[in-house]
XYZ file of C-alpha atoms in Angstrom:
102
model
C 35.025 -19.189 -6.839
C 31.835 -18.439 -4.885
C 31.752 -15.001 -7.162
C 31.962 -17.363 -10.450
C 29.260 -19.619 -9.524
C 27.182 -16.726 -8.675
C 27.515 -15.027 -11.666
C 26.845 -18.511 -13.649
C 23.498 -18.707 -11.385
C 22.720 -15.240 -12.722
C 23.109 -15.608 -15.978
C 21.028 -18.938 -16.056
C 18.000 -16.836 -14.377
C 18.657 -13.401 -16.119
C 16.715 -14.257 -19.227
C 13.696 -15.358 -17.722
C 13.686 -11.789 -15.549
C 11.300 -10.139 -17.782
C 8.678 -13.084 -18.077
C 8.904 -13.136 -14.451
C 8.016 -9.498 -13.777
C 5.368 -9.375 -16.892
C 3.754 -12.342 -14.823
C 3.739 -10.256 -11.269
C 2.721 -7.075 -13.295
C -0.349 -9.107 -14.850
C -0.994 -10.634 -11.301
C -1.512 -7.291 -9.470
C -3.420 -5.701 -12.561
C -5.907 -8.806 -12.194
C -5.811 -7.736 -8.416
C -6.928 -4.270 -8.826
C -10.802 -4.268 -8.784
C -11.413 -0.844 -8.838
C -13.964 -0.752 -11.778
C -16.198 -3.262 -9.544
C -15.621 -1.071 -6.426
C -17.178 1.976 -8.457
C -19.821 -0.113 -9.885
C -20.866 -1.300 -6.304
C -21.281 2.278 -5.307
C -23.244 2.668 -8.519
C -20.756 5.020 -9.859
C -20.670 4.543 -13.511
C -17.673 4.258 -15.413
C -16.845 4.237 -19.222
C -14.344 1.592 -19.358
C -12.453 -0.791 -17.069
C -9.380 1.118 -16.702
C -10.462 3.743 -14.111
C -7.452 6.599 -14.082
C -5.599 7.329 -11.030
C -7.475 10.763 -10.598
C -10.766 9.477 -10.558
C -9.841 7.085 -7.882
C -8.012 9.726 -5.838
C -11.015 12.055 -6.325
C -13.344 9.309 -4.963
C -11.090 8.888 -2.285
C -11.416 12.199 -1.338
C -14.950 13.013 -1.596
C -16.515 9.696 -0.130
C -17.259 9.306 3.413
C -17.214 5.611 3.288
C -14.127 4.308 5.169
C -14.014 0.620 3.869
C -14.760 1.736 0.437
C -11.705 4.147 0.774
C -9.386 1.540 2.218
C -10.409 -0.653 -0.931
C -9.794 2.039 -3.356
C -6.336 2.823 -1.605
C -5.750 -0.927 -1.859
C -6.583 -1.102 -5.607
C -4.222 2.093 -6.119
C -1.374 0.568 -4.725
C -1.961 -2.521 -7.089
C -2.434 -0.231 -9.822
C 0.840 1.498 -9.061
C 2.605 -1.866 -8.536
C 1.402 -3.114 -11.898
C 2.853 0.016 -13.660
C 6.481 -0.110 -12.005
C 6.455 -3.964 -12.662
C 5.701 -3.361 -16.339
C 8.191 -0.395 -16.564
C 10.703 -2.896 -14.927
C 10.238 -5.716 -17.414
C 10.626 -3.209 -20.547
C 13.837 -2.119 -18.986
C 15.010 -5.574 -18.250
C 14.049 -7.210 -21.613
C 16.683 -5.323 -24.043
C 19.592 -6.132 -21.006
C 18.524 -9.890 -20.885
C 18.368 -10.213 -24.749
C 21.897 -8.639 -25.026
C 23.317 -10.724 -21.807
C 21.866 -13.925 -23.870
C 23.658 -13.253 -26.925
C 26.794 -11.963 -25.691
C 27.162 -15.143 -23.281
C-alpha cells in the first residue's frame, strides 16, 4: 500500500523534474559573477562566459585572498550549473517516456 502511494506521488512529480532542475541551473548561473569579478580587478574579458581555465589561472596567480575566495565560489556555481543542466537533459527524455507510458 505504501509503495503504491509513493509511486503515485513520484509519477505526479517526475514530469516536472527537468523543469525544476533547469530552474536551479539558471539560478546558479545567475549567481556566477565571474565576469564582474574580473572587471573589478581591471582584467578585461572578451565575453560574459569566462572559461574555467582562466578562473583557475587567476586563482593561482593572484595574491588577493578575497578575490580568490570569490572566484572559488563562482567556480562552484559554474560547476553546479553545468551539472544541473546535464541532469535536466538526462531526465527530460526519461520523464517524457514515463509520462506517455503512464
